[in-house]
Short mmCIF file of C-alpha atoms in Angstrom, two decimals:
data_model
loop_
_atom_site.label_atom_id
_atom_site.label_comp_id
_atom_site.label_asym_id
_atom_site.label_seq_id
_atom_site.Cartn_x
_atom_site.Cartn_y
_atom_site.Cartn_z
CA UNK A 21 -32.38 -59.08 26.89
CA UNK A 22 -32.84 -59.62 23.51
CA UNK A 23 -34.97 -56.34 22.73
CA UNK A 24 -31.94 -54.27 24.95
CA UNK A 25 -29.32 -55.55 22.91
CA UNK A 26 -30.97 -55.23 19.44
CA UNK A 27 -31.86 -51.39 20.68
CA UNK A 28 -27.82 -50.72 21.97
CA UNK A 29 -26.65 -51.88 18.60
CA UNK A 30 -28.85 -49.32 17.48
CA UNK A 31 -27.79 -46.50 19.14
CA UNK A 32 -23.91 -47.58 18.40
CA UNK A 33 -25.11 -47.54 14.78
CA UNK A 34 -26.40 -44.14 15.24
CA UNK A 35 -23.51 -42.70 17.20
CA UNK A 36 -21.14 -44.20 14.56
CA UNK A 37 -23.66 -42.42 11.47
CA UNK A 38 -23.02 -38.96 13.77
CA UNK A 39 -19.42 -39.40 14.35
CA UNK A 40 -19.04 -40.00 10.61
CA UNK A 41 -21.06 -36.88 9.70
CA UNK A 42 -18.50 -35.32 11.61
CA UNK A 43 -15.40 -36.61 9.86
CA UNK A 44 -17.18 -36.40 6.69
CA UNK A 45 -18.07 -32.50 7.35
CA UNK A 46 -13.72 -31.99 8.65
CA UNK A 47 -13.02 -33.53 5.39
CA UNK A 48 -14.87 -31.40 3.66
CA UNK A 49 -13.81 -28.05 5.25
CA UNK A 50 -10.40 -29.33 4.83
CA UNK A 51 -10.72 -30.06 1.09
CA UNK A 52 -12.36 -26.83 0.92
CA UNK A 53 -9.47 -25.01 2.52
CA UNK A 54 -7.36 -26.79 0.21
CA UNK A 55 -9.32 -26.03 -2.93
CA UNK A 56 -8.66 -21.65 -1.64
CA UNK A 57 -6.06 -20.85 -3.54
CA UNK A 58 -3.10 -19.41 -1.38
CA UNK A 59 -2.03 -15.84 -2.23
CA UNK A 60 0.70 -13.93 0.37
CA UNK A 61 0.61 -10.34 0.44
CA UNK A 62 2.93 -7.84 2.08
CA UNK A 63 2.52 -3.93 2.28
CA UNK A 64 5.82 -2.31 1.85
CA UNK A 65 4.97 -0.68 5.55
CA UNK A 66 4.07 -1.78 8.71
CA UNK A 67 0.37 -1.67 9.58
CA UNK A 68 -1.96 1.47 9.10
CA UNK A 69 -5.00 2.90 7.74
CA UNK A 70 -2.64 3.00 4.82
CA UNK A 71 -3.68 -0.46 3.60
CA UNK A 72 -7.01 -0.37 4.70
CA UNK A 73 -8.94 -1.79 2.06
CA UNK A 74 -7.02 -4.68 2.26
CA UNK A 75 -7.93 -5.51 5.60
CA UNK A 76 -11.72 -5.36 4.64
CA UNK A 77 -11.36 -7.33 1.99
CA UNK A 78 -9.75 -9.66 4.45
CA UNK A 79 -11.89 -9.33 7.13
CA UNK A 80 -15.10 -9.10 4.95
CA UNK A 81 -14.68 -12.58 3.03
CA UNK A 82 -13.97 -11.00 -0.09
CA UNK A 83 -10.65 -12.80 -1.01
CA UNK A 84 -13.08 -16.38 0.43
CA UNK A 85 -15.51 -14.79 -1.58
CA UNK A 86 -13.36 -15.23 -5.08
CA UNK A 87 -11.36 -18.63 -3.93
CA UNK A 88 -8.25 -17.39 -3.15
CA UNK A 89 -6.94 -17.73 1.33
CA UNK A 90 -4.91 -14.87 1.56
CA UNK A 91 -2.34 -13.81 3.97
CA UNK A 92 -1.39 -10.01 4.77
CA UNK A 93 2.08 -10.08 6.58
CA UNK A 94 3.92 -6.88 7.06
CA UNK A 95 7.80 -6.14 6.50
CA UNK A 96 10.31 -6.22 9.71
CA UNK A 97 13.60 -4.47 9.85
CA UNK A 98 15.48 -7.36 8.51
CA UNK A 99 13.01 -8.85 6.18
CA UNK A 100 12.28 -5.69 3.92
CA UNK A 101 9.04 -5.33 1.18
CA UNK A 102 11.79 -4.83 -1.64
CA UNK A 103 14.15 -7.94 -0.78
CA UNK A 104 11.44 -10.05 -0.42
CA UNK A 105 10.26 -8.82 -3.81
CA UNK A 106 13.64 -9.57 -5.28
CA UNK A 107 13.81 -12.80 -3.73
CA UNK A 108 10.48 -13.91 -5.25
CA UNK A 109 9.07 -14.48 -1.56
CA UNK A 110 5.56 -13.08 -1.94
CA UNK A 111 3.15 -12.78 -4.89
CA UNK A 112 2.39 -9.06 -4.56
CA UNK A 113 3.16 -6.28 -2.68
CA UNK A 114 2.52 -2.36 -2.56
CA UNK A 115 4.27 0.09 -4.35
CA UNK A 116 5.04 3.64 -5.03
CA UNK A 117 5.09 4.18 -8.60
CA UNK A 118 8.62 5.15 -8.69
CA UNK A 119 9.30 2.89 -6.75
CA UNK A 120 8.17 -0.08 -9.30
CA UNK A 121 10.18 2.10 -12.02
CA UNK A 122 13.14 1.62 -10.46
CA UNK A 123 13.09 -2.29 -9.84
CA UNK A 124 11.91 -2.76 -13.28
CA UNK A 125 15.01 -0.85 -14.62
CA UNK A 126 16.94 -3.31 -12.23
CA UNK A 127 15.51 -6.13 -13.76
CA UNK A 128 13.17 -7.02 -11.36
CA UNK A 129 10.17 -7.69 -14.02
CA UNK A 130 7.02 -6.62 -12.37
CA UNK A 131 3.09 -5.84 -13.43
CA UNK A 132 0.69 -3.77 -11.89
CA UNK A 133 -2.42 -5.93 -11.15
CA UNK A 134 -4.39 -2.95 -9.27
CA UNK A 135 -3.92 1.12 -9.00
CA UNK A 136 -5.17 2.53 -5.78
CA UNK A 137 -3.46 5.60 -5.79
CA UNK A 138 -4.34 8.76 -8.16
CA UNK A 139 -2.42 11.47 -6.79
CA UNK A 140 1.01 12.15 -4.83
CA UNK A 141 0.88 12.40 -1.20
CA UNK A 142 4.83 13.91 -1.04
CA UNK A 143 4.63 17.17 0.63
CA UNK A 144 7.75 19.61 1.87
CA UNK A 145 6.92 21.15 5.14
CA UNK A 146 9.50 24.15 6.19
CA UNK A 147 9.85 25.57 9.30
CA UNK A 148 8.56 29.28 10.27
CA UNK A 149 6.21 29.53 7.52
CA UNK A 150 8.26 29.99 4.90
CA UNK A 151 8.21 28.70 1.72
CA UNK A 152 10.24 25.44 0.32
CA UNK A 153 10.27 27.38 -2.51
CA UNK A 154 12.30 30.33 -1.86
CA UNK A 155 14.89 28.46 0.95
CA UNK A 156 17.38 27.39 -1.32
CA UNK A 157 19.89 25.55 0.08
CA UNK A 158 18.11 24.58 2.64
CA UNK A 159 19.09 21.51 4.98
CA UNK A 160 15.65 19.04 4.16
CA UNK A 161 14.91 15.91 6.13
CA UNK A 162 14.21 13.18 3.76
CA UNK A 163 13.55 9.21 3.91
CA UNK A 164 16.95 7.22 4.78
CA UNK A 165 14.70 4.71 3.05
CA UNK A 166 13.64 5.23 -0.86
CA UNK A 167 10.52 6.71 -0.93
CA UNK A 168 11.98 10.39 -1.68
CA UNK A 169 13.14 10.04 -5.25
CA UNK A 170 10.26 12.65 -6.56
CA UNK A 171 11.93 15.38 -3.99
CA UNK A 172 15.11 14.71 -5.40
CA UNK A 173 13.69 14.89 -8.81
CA UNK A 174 11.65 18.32 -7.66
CA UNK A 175 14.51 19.89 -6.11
CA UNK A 176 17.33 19.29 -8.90
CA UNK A 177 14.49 20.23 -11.54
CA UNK A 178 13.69 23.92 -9.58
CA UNK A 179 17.13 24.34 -9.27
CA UNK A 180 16.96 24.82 -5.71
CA UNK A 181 19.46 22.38 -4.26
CA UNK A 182 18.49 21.47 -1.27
CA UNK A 183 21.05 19.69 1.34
CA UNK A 184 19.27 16.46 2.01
CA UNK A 185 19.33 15.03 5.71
CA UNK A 186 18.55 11.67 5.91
CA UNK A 187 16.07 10.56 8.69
CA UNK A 188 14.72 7.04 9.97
CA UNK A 189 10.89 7.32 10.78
CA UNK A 190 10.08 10.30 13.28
CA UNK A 191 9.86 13.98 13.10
CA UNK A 192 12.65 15.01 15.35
CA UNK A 193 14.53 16.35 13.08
CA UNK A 194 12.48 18.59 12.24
CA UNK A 195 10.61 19.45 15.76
CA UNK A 196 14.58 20.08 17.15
CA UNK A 197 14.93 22.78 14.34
CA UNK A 198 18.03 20.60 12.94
CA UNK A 199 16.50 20.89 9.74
CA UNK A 200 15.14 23.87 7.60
CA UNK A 201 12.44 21.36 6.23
CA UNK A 202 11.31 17.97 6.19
CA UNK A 203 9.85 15.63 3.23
CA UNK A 204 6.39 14.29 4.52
CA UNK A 205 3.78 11.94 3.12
CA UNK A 206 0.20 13.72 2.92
CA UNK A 207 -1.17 11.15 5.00
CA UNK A 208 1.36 9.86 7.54
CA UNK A 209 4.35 12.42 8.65
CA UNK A 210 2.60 15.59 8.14
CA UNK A 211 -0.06 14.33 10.57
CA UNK A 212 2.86 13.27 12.86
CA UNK A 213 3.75 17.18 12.92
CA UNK A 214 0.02 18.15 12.93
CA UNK A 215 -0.26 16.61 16.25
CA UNK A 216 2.96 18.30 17.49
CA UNK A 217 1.13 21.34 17.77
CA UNK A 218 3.32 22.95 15.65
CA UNK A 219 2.44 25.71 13.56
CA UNK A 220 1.48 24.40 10.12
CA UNK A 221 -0.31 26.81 6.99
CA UNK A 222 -0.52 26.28 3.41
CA UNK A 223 2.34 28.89 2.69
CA UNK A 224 5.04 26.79 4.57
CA UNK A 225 3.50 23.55 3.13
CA UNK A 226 4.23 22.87 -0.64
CA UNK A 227 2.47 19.76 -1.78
CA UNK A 228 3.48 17.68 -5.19
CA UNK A 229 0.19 17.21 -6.24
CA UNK A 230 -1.07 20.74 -6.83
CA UNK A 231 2.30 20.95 -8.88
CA UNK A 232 3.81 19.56 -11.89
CA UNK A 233 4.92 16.47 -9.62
CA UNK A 234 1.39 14.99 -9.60
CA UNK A 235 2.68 11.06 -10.00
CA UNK A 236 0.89 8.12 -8.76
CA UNK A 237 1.82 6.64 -5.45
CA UNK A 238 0.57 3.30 -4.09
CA UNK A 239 -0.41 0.03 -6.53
CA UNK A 240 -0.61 -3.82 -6.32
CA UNK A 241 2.31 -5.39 -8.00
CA UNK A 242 3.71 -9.01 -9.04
CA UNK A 243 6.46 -9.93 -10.49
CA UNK A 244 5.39 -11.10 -14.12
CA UNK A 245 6.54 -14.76 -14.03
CA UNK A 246 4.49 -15.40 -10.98
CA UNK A 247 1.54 -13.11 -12.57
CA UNK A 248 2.08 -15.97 -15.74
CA UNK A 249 1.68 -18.78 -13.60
CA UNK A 250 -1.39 -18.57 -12.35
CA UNK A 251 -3.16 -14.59 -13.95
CA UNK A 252 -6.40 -15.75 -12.95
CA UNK A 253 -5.22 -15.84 -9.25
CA UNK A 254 -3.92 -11.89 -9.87
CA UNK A 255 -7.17 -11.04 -10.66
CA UNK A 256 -9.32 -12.59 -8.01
CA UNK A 257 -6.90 -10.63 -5.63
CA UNK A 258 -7.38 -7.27 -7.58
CA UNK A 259 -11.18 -7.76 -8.06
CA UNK A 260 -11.59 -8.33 -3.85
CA UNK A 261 -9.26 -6.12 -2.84
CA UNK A 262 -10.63 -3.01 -4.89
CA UNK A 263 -14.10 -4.17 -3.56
CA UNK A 264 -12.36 -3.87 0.32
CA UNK A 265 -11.25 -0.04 -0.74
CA UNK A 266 -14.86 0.90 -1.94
CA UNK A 267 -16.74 -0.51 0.81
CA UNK A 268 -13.76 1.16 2.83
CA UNK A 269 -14.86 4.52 1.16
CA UNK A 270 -18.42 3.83 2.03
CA UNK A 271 -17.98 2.41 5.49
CA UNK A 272 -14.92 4.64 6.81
CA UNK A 273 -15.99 4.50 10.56
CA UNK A 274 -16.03 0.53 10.80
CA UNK A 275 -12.89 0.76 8.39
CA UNK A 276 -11.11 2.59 11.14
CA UNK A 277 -12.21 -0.37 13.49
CA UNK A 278 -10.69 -3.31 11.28
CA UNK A 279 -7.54 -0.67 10.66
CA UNK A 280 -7.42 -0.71 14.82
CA UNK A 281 -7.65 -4.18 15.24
CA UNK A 282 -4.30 -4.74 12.46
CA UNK A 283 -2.47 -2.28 14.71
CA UNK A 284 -3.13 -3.85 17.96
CA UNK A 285 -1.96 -7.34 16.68
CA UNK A 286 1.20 -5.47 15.36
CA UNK A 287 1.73 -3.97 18.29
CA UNK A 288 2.16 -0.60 16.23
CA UNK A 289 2.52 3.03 18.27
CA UNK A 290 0.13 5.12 16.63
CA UNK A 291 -3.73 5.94 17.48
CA UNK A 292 -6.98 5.86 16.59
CA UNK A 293 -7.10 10.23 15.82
CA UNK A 294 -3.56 9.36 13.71
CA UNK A 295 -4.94 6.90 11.98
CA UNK A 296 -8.42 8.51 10.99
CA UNK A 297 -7.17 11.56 9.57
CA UNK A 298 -4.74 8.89 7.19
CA UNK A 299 -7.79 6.74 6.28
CA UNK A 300 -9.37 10.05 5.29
CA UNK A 301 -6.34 11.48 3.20
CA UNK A 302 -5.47 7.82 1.65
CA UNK A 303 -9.05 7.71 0.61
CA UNK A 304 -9.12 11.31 -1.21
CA UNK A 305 -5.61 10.88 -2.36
CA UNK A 306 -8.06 7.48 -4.19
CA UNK A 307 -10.37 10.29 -6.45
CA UNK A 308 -8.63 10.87 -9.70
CA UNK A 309 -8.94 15.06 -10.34
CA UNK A 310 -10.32 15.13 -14.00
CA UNK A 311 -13.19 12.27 -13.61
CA UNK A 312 -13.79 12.40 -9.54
CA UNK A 313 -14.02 9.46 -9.47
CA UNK A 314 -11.69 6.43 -7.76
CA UNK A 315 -10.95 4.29 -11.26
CA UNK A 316 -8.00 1.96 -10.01
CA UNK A 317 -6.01 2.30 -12.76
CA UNK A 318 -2.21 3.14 -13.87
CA UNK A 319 -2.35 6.32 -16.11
CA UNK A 320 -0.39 6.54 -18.82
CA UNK A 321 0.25 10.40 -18.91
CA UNK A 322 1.91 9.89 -15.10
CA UNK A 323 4.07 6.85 -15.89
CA UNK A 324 6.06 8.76 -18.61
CA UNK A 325 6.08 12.22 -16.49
CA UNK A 326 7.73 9.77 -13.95
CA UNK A 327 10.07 8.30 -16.51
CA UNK A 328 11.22 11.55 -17.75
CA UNK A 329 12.05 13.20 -14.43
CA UNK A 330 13.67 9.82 -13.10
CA UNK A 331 15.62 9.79 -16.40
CA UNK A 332 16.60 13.22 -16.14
CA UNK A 333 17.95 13.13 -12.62
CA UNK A 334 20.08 9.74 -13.20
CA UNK A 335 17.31 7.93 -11.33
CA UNK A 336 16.62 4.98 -13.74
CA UNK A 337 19.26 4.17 -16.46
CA UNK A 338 16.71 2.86 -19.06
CA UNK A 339 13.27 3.77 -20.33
CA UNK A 340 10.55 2.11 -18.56
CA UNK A 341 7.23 2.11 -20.27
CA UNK A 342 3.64 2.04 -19.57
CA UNK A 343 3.34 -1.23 -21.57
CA UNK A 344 5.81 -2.59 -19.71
CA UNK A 345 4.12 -2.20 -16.39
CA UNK A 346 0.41 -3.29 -17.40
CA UNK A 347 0.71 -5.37 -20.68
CA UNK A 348 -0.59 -8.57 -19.94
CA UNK A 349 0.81 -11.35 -22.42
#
């Protein structure tokens, strides 16, 4: 009896050294979740191949892999990028270059932490085949949202006045014929009407980017104080998240299968053709023109083109500056 109790105690003492691996191992994952440094991120748009890097870098352990847990949540119709933005509710966000422009001049003191974006995706599709150039006048579908400030810019500047209709976030405007044209992005709306069987050519299809109108779209953005508190946070977020756009440029069909999974758990109408043909635009809209090459960076040259026309067209009230958009103090 003696021998069976000694050996019980035994195996108590060994189920107690197992069951304390295991608290010891919880702890440990626990402190370790702890030690990730938390980091919320919202896209100014709902979810699409659009932010696709993001989700790689997500999905790929590249924020784990620099120390920072981060969270991707997408806007709603009563919780908006912008307000949220204001409200100092997030630490960055996605934004149209313009778009940062215009909150800066409002006082809303932001930074770009990452460029993704090298060229303009606005486009001006008219109806049969002619050209947005020679319909002035014309009744033109545009954003009720404000993403269309470069139109307004393009069509005050070329003096051809269009009559702007606002419109939510589908094509029937234009696919009714209520409108003479529509404002599209490159890679989302013009698709839309691509797949409307519609007839679309170059000569009823004027593009910004093959203009004088060739300004920056999408970039990573904080607003400076939070960017002070903590910059080395900013840039473990940049660093991963431009390592989820190149491996997205290199990997583009098992992109399109993380950028699927995001739109299922958002419940978001689109599909999989919709959203290949945006991956592939977003990614070439990535290439800068003079080096060919995707450099992630702000250029100067577009941020005061940007200024002047915003300035010009009563747009922004005061001067905002390349400095003031990158210079890190």
């Amino acid at each position: 009896m003696r021998k069976t109790g000694i050996s019980f105690s035994c195996f108590q003492l060994s189920g107690f050294k197992h069951l304390a691996s295991v608290v010891v191992l919880a702890m440990l994952t626990t402190l370790g979740a702890w030690a990730q440094e938390r980091f919320v991120f919202m896209p100014q748009w709902t979810a699409q191949a659009q932010f696709a890097g993001y989700y790689v870098a997500l999905e790929k352990g590249f924020y784990t892999a620099e120390g920072i847990s981060v969270s991707i949540v997408h806007p709603s119709a009563t919780q908006s990028t912008l307000s949220r933005v204001e409200d100092n509710n997030i630490d960055a966000t996605t934004l149209e270059l313009c778009q940062a422009m215009k909150l800066v001049d409002n006082g809303v003191n932001l930074v770009n932490i990452l460029q993704t974006s090298m060229n303009n995706s606005l486009t001006i599709v008219s109806r049969r085949g002619k050209d947005p150039l020679t319909q002035k006048g014309a009744r033109v579908g545009i954003w009720s949202t404000d993403f269309g400030d470069l139109a307004v810019c393009m069509s005050a500047h070329d003096h051809l006045n269009y009559e702007w209709v606002k419109y939510a976030s589908n094509m029937n405007l234009y696919v009714k014929g209520a409108v003479d044209a529509i404002v599209a992005m490159s890679y989302n709306e013009f698709y839309q009407l691509v797949q409307t069987g519609l007839p679309l050519t170059e000569a009823n299809v004027y593009r910004f980017c093959d203009h004088e109108y060739n300004i920056q779209d999408d970039g990573v953005y904080m607003r400076r104080e939070l960017y002070e508190q903590d910059k080395d946070k900013a840039v473990k977020f940049a660093k991963a998240s431009r390592r989820g756009w190149e491996w997205a440029a290199a990997h583009p069909d098992e992109t399109l299968e993380i950028v699927m999974k995001y739109v299922r758990k958002n419940h978001i109408a689109t599909n999989r053709t919709m959203q290949r043909l945006m991956l592939a635009e977003v990614l070439r809209l990535q290439v800068d023109r003079d080096s060919k090459k995707r450099e992630f960076r702000l250029r100067p040259d577009m941020v005061s083109q940007a200024c002047r026309l915003l300035l010009e067209n009563h747009i922004l009230k005061h001067e905002v500056t390349y400095k003031q958009l990158t210079e890190r103090f």
